[in-house]
C-alpha positions as CSV (number, residue, x, y, z in Angstrom):
1,M,22.9,36.6,10.8
2,N,21.3,39.4,8.8
3,D,19.9,37.4,5.9
4,K,16.3,36.4,6.2
5,I,15.6,32.7,6.7
6,Q,13.1,31.7,4.1
7,K,11.5,28.5,2.9
8,L,13.1,26.3,0.3
9,R,12.2,26.6,-3.3
10,G,9.4,24.3,-4.3
11,V,7.6,24.2,-1.0
12,E,4.8,26.3,0.4
13,D,3.3,27.6,3.6
14,V,-0.5,27.1,3.9
15,F,-2.5,29.6,5.9
16,G,-5.6,31.9,5.8
17,S,-8.2,31.2,3.2
18,L,-6.1,28.6,1.5
19,A,-5.8,26.7,4.7
20,I,-9.6,26.8,5.0
21,E,-10.0,25.4,1.5
22,W,-7.4,22.7,2.3
23,K,-9.4,21.7,5.4
24,Q,-12.7,21.6,3.5
25,L,-11.2,19.5,0.7
26,E,-9.7,17.1,3.2
27,D,-13.1,16.8,5.0
28,V,-14.8,15.9,1.7
29,V,-12.2,13.2,0.9
30,F,-12.3,11.8,4.4
31,S,-16.1,11.7,4.3
32,E,-16.0,9.7,1.1
33,L,-13.3,7.4,2.4
34,N,-15.4,6.6,5.4
35,K,-18.5,5.9,3.2
36,A,-16.4,3.6,1.0
37,E,-15.0,1.7,4.0
38,Y,-11.3,2.4,3.3
39,S,-9.0,1.8,6.3
40,L,-6.1,4.2,7.1
41,V,-2.6,2.9,6.9
42,K,0.1,5.5,7.9
43,V,3.5,4.9,6.5
44,P,6.8,6.6,7.3
45,V,8.0,9.7,5.4
46,I,11.5,8.0,5.1
47,E,12.1,4.6,3.7
48,M,15.1,2.5,2.6
49,V,15.9,3.6,-0.9
50,D,15.3,0.0,-2.1
51,V,11.6,0.4,-1.4
52,F,11.5,2.6,-4.6
53,H,14.3,1.0,-6.6
54,R,13.7,-2.7,-6.1
55,S,14.0,-4.6,-9.4
56,N,11.8,-2.0,-11.1
57,E,14.6,0.2,-12.4
58,N,12.6,1.2,-15.5
59,A,10.1,3.3,-13.5
60,D,10.3,6.9,-14.4
61,I,10.0,7.9,-10.8
62,V,13.4,6.2,-10.2
63,M,15.0,7.8,-13.2
64,K,14.0,11.3,-11.9
65,E,16.0,12.9,-9.2
66,F,14.4,12.3,-5.8
67,Y,15.6,13.1,-2.3
68,D,17.9,10.5,-1.0
69,F,20.8,10.5,1.5
70,K,23.0,8.4,3.7
71,D,22.0,8.6,7.4
72,K,24.5,8.5,10.3
73,G,24.4,4.7,10.3
74,G,25.4,4.6,6.6
75,R,22.0,3.4,5.4
76,H,20.7,4.7,2.1
77,I,17.5,6.6,2.9
78,A,14.9,8.2,0.6
79,L,12.1,10.7,1.3
80,R,9.1,9.0,-0.2
81,P,8.3,10.2,-3.7
82,E,4.9,8.4,-3.7
83,L,2.8,6.3,-1.4
84,T,2.0,3.1,-3.2
85,A,5.3,1.4,-2.7
86,P,5.5,2.2,1.0
87,L,1.9,0.9,1.4
88,I,2.8,-2.4,-0.2
89,R,5.9,-2.7,1.9
90,A,3.8,-2.1,5.0
91,I,1.1,-4.6,4.2
92,V,3.6,-7.3,3.3
93,E,5.9,-6.6,6.3
94,N,2.9,-6.6,8.7
95,K,1.2,-9.6,7.1
96,L,-2.0,-7.6,6.5
97,I,-2.9,-9.8,3.5
98,D,-2.7,-12.9,5.7
99,T,-4.7,-11.6,8.6
100,S,-7.4,-9.5,6.8
101,P,-10.4,-10.2,4.6
102,L,-9.5,-9.7,1.0
103,P,-9.5,-7.6,-1.0
104,L,-7.8,-5.2,1.4
105,R,-9.2,-1.6,1.1
106,I,-6.7,0.9,2.4
107,Y,-5.7,4.5,2.0
108,S,-2.9,6.8,3.1
109,Y,-2.4,10.6,3.1
110,G,0.5,12.9,3.6
111,P,3.5,14.7,2.1
112,V,5.7,13.2,-0.7
113,F,8.9,14.7,-2.1
114,R,10.3,14.9,-5.6
115,Y,13.3,16.9,-6.7
116,E,12.0,18.3,-10.0
117,N,11.5,21.8,-11.4
118,P,8.8,23.5,-9.4
119,Q,5.8,24.8,-11.3
120,S,2.1,25.6,-10.9
121,G,0.5,22.7,-9.1
122,R,3.7,20.8,-8.9
123,K,6.0,21.3,-5.8
124,R,9.0,19.5,-4.4
125,Q,7.0,18.8,-1.4
126,F,3.3,18.1,-2.0
127,N,0.6,15.9,-0.6
128,Q,-1.2,12.9,-1.9
129,F,-4.3,10.9,-1.2
130,D,-3.6,7.3,-2.2
131,I,-6.2,4.6,-2.1
132,E,-5.5,0.9,-2.9
133,I,-7.6,-2.2,-3.3
134,I,-5.1,-5.1,-2.6
135,A,-5.6,-8.7,-3.9
136,S,-8.5,-7.8,-6.2
137,N,-9.2,-9.6,-9.5
138,S,-12.5,-7.8,-10.3
139,I,-13.0,-5.1,-12.9
140,Y,-15.6,-3.7,-10.5
141,D,-12.9,-2.7,-8.1
142,D,-11.3,-0.7,-11.0
143,I,-14.7,1.0,-11.5
144,D,-15.1,1.5,-7.8
145,C,-11.8,3.4,-7.7
146,I,-13.0,5.6,-10.6
147,L,-16.4,6.1,-8.9
148,F,-14.8,7.1,-5.7
149,A,-12.8,9.9,-7.4
150,C,-16.0,11.0,-9.2
151,K,-17.8,11.4,-5.9
152,V,-15.0,13.6,-4.6
153,Y,-14.8,15.8,-7.7
154,D,-18.6,16.2,-7.9
155,R,-18.8,17.4,-4.3
156,I,-16.0,20.0,-4.7
157,G,-17.4,21.7,-7.8
158,F,-16.0,19.7,-10.8
159,K,-19.3,18.0,-11.7
160,G,-19.9,18.2,-15.4
161,K,-16.4,19.5,-16.1
162,Y,-14.1,16.5,-15.8
163,F,-13.8,13.3,-17.8
164,V,-11.9,10.0,-17.4
165,E,-9.1,9.3,-19.9
166,L,-9.0,5.6,-20.2
167,N,-6.7,3.0,-21.7
168,Y,-6.2,-0.8,-21.3
169,L,-2.7,-2.2,-21.3
170,G,-3.5,-5.9,-21.1
171,N,-1.6,-8.5,-19.1
172,S,2.1,-8.7,-18.7
173,D,2.6,-10.9,-21.8
174,S,0.6,-8.4,-24.0
175,I,2.6,-5.5,-22.6
176,K,5.9,-7.3,-23.2
177,K,5.0,-8.2,-26.8
178,Y,3.8,-4.6,-27.4
179,T,6.9,-3.1,-25.8
180,N,9.2,-5.0,-28.2
181,V,7.1,-3.9,-31.2
182,L,7.1,-0.3,-30.1
183,K,10.8,-0.3,-29.4
184,E,11.4,-1.7,-32.9
185,Y,9.1,0.9,-34.5
186,L,10.6,3.9,-32.6
187,T,14.3,3.0,-32.9
188,P,14.7,4.5,-36.5
189,F,13.4,7.8,-35.1
190,K,15.7,7.8,-32.1
191,D,17.6,11.0,-33.1
192,K,14.3,12.9,-33.3
193,L,13.5,12.1,-29.7
194,S,14.5,14.1,-26.6
195,E,17.3,12.8,-24.4
196,L,14.8,11.6,-21.8
197,S,12.8,9.7,-24.5
198,Q,16.0,8.2,-25.9
199,T,16.7,6.7,-22.4
200,R,13.1,5.6,-22.2
201,L,13.4,3.9,-25.6
202,M,15.8,1.4,-24.1
203,K,14.1,0.9,-20.7
204,N,10.4,1.9,-20.9
205,P,9.3,3.0,-24.4
206,L,5.6,3.1,-23.4
207,R,6.3,6.4,-21.5
208,I,7.2,8.1,-24.8
209,L,3.6,7.7,-25.9
210,D,2.2,10.2,-23.4
211,D,5.3,12.4,-23.0
212,K,4.1,16.1,-23.1
213,I,6.5,17.0,-25.9
214,D,7.5,13.8,-27.8
215,G,4.0,12.4,-27.5
216,E,2.8,15.1,-29.8
217,L,5.3,14.2,-32.6
218,D,3.6,12.8,-35.7
219,F,5.5,9.6,-35.9
220,V,4.8,8.9,-32.2
221,K,1.1,9.4,-32.8
222,K,1.2,7.0,-35.7
223,A,3.0,4.3,-33.6
224,P,1.3,0.9,-33.3
225,K,-1.6,0.8,-30.7
226,I,-1.6,-1.5,-27.7
227,I,-5.3,-2.4,-28.4
228,D,-4.0,-4.5,-31.4
229,F,-2.0,-6.6,-29.1
230,L,-4.6,-7.5,-26.5
231,S,-5.9,-11.0,-26.0
232,K,-9.6,-11.8,-26.7
233,E,-10.2,-11.9,-23.0
234,D,-8.6,-8.5,-22.4
235,N,-10.6,-6.9,-25.2
236,E,-13.8,-8.3,-23.8
237,E,-12.9,-7.0,-20.3
238,F,-12.0,-3.5,-21.7
239,L,-15.4,-3.3,-23.5
240,K,-17.2,-4.4,-20.4
241,I,-15.5,-1.6,-18.3
242,Q,-16.6,0.9,-20.9
243,E,-20.1,-0.4,-20.9
244,K,-20.4,-0.1,-17.1
245,L,-19.0,3.4,-17.1
246,K,-21.6,4.4,-19.6
247,E,-24.3,2.9,-17.4
248,L,-23.0,4.9,-14.4
249,K,-23.0,8.0,-16.6
250,I,-19.3,8.6,-16.0
251,P,-17.8,10.6,-18.9
252,F,-14.7,9.0,-20.4
253,K,-12.5,9.1,-23.5
254,I,-10.3,6.4,-24.8
255,D,-6.6,7.3,-25.4
256,Y,-4.5,4.4,-26.6
257,N,-1.4,6.5,-26.1
258,M,-2.1,7.1,-22.4
259,V,0.1,5.0,-20.1
260,R,1.0,5.5,-16.4
261,G,4.3,6.8,-15.1
262,L,5.3,3.5,-13.4
263,D,5.8,0.5,-15.5
264,Y,4.3,-2.0,-13.1
265,Y,0.8,-1.1,-14.4
266,T,-1.3,-3.6,-16.3
267,N,-4.8,-3.8,-17.7
268,T,-6.9,-0.7,-16.7
269,V,-5.2,2.7,-16.5
270,F,-7.0,6.0,-16.1
271,E,-6.5,9.8,-15.5
272,F,-9.0,12.4,-14.6
273,K,-8.8,15.5,-16.7
274,I,-10.5,18.8,-17.4
275,D,-10.0,20.3,-20.8
276,G,-7.3,23.0,-20.7
277,Y,-6.0,22.0,-17.2
278,S,-3.6,19.6,-15.6
279,S,-4.6,16.1,-14.6
280,I,-6.5,16.1,-11.3
281,G,-5.9,12.4,-10.4
282,A,-4.8,9.1,-11.9
283,G,-4.5,5.4,-11.2
284,G,-4.9,1.9,-12.5
285,R,-4.4,-1.8,-12.0
286,Y,-1.0,-3.2,-11.2
287,A,0.6,-6.6,-10.6
288,K,3.9,-8.1,-9.3
289,M,4.6,-5.4,-6.8
290,V,3.3,-7.3,-3.8
291,Q,5.5,-10.2,-4.9
292,E,8.5,-8.0,-5.3
293,F,8.2,-7.2,-1.5
294,G,8.1,-10.9,-0.6
295,G,4.3,-11.4,-0.7
296,D,2.0,-13.4,-2.9
297,D,1.5,-12.6,-6.6
298,V,-1.7,-10.7,-6.4
299,S,-3.3,-8.0,-8.5
300,C,-4.2,-4.6,-7.1
301,V,-5.8,-1.3,-8.2
302,G,-5.2,2.1,-6.9
303,L,-5.8,5.9,-7.3
304,A,-3.9,8.9,-6.2
305,F,-4.5,12.7,-6.3
306,S,-2.9,15.8,-4.9
307,P,-4.8,18.5,-3.0
308,E,-2.3,21.1,-4.3
309,R,-3.1,20.2,-7.9
310,I,-6.9,20.2,-7.3
311,L,-6.9,23.6,-5.5
312,T,-4.6,25.0,-8.2
313,V,-7.1,24.0,-10.9
314,L,-10.1,25.2,-8.8
315,H,-8.4,28.6,-8.5
316,E,-7.5,28.8,-12.2
317,M,-11.1,28.0,-13.1
318,K,-12.2,30.7,-10.6
319,N,-14.8,28.1,-9.6
320,E,-17.6,28.9,-7.2
321,T,-17.6,25.5,-5.4
322,L,-18.5,23.8,-2.2
323,L,-15.0,24.9,-1.0
324,N,-16.0,28.5,-1.3
325,N,-19.6,28.2,-0.1
326,S,-19.6,25.7,2.7
327,K,-17.5,27.5,5.3
328,E,-19.1,27.5,8.8
329,K,-19.9,30.8,10.2
330,K,-17.1,32.2,12.4
331,I,-18.4,32.8,15.9
332,V,-16.5,34.9,18.5
333,V,-17.7,35.2,22.1
334,S,-16.6,38.2,24.3
335,C,-17.7,40.4,27.1
336,R,-17.7,44.1,27.9
337,Q,-15.9,43.8,31.2
338,K,-12.9,41.6,31.4
339,E,-13.6,40.5,35.0
340,F,-16.2,38.2,33.3
341,D,-13.7,36.5,31.0
342,F,-14.2,33.2,32.8
343,E,-17.9,33.4,31.9
344,V,-16.8,33.8,28.3
345,L,-14.7,30.6,28.6
346,K,-17.6,28.7,30.1
347,L,-20.0,29.8,27.4
348,V,-17.5,28.9,24.7
349,E,-17.1,25.4,26.2
350,M,-20.9,25.0,26.3
351,L,-21.3,25.9,22.6
352,R,-18.5,23.5,21.6
353,E,-20.1,20.7,23.6
354,N,-23.1,21.3,21.3
355,D,-21.0,21.1,18.1
356,I,-20.9,24.8,17.5
357,A,-17.4,26.0,16.5
358,C,-16.3,29.2,18.3
359,Y,-13.7,30.8,20.4
360,G,-13.4,33.5,23.0
361,K,-11.8,36.9,22.8
362,Y,-10.5,37.9,26.2
363,E,-8.9,41.0,27.9
364,I,-11.1,43.6,26.2
365,D,-13.2,46.0,28.3
366,K,-14.7,48.3,25.7
367,A,-17.5,47.5,23.2
368,A,-15.8,49.5,20.4
369,K,-12.6,47.5,20.7
370,I,-14.6,44.2,20.6
371,F,-16.4,45.3,17.4
372,N,-13.1,46.5,15.8
373,Y,-11.5,43.1,16.6
374,A,-14.6,41.2,15.2
375,E,-14.4,43.1,11.9
376,K,-10.6,42.6,11.5
377,A,-11.0,38.9,12.2
378,N,-13.8,38.5,9.6
379,C,-16.1,37.3,12.3
380,D,-19.7,36.4,11.1
381,I,-21.4,36.3,14.5
382,L,-20.4,38.1,17.7
383,V,-21.8,36.7,20.9
384,L,-21.5,39.5,23.5
385,F,-22.6,40.1,27.1
386,G,-21.9,42.3,30.1
387,K,-22.9,42.5,33.7
388,K,-26.5,43.4,32.8
389,E,-27.0,40.4,30.4
390,L,-25.4,38.1,32.9
391,E,-27.9,39.1,35.6
392,Q,-30.7,38.5,33.1
393,N,-29.2,35.2,31.9
394,M,-29.1,36.5,28.3
395,V,-26.6,37.3,25.6
396,Q,-26.5,39.7,22.7
397,I,-26.0,38.3,19.1
398,I,-24.6,40.6,16.5
399,E,-24.6,39.4,12.8
400,M,-21.6,41.3,11.6
401,K,-22.4,41.6,7.9
402,T,-25.9,43.0,8.4
403,K,-25.3,44.4,11.9
404,K,-28.6,42.8,13.0
405,E,-28.8,42.5,16.8
406,S,-30.8,40.0,18.8
407,F,-31.0,39.3,22.5
408,V,-31.4,35.6,23.4
409,K,-31.7,33.6,26.6
410,K,-28.7,31.4,27.3
411,E,-30.8,28.2,27.3
412,E,-32.0,29.1,23.8
413,L,-28.6,30.2,22.4
414,V,-27.6,26.8,20.8
415,E,-30.8,26.5,18.9
416,F,-30.7,30.1,17.8
417,L,-27.1,29.9,16.5
418,K,-27.8,26.7,14.6
419,R,-30.8,28.3,13.0
420,I,-28.9,31.3,11.7
């Protein structure tokens, strides 16, 4: 075969500086997850297709093409297009609601797959962080989800740049009443809608409101607003959420045309946005899903965001952020005579035992070759020794950018490296 084997369209390889940014972003998110006491639940990449179809056939994600196939046993399998449904399936199947204190605070992370047109920040395989608070009836869990995302975005360099786009859909009765009114209002304009919106008109007309194209049409903007169909209790709750967000100094805007892509959402829905850029995260409260999987009828709230989307926006903004500035110094240990390579290995192990990241470069017996390697590898600090230094129990430290040299006793090396 002469043709080159290449990756599929809509997927990407991550390496080099991008991989470093990925790792730093993941570290920030995992740090905040630990602080907020979310527990990891890992779910399979493949699920029975009914996990995503169920009775919820109106969901846009089902209407879109996604990766599904028949396996060798004839079972209809899907690559997961999102994480919420598999998480709910997992907690019901494993009876986590029955055996854990409620509300249940969980998260998952990993690749999801959607067969849609690849574009900037949107791939056919991408990753998601998904956090869920299961069996929660408090608006403070809604706010806690929003606050969690704020902590992440603040730490990675979005502070002062993002805002929360907020809406309130009300309970299922309010949504049903509003959906019927909206369908009746939009039907005379059916021929002016796109083919997708015409399908949505029959199944999930709320999705027309925030469609990127049809949502900008004048008659769609003038459609009845869901706020007019909320109960007194729902209105009071929405006002209370706004009041608490103001107290927390979380910037937000109300958008009564903003709904979420899956039609199981109720009450609070939100998206994180930066003017001029794609959404960097979204979530909301939802009901009935746990019941659809055979569990109790409980309310939940969740949030999801994609590292790919966040890094794309960071790059587009050319932002100098924590991701650019927090990289640990790259330390390489080597020696001038390769017969002492085992001493290099022992020194590397000692540094790692003291929480200093480093690695050894072996099989080099000339200082010039070591320096050449260190420069090509973008090394920050070179720890070097030879027979003379070994006899004196010392090492040479070269700070590659400034070419500053220091000689340090081995027993003082850890403290010296941490200091610089």
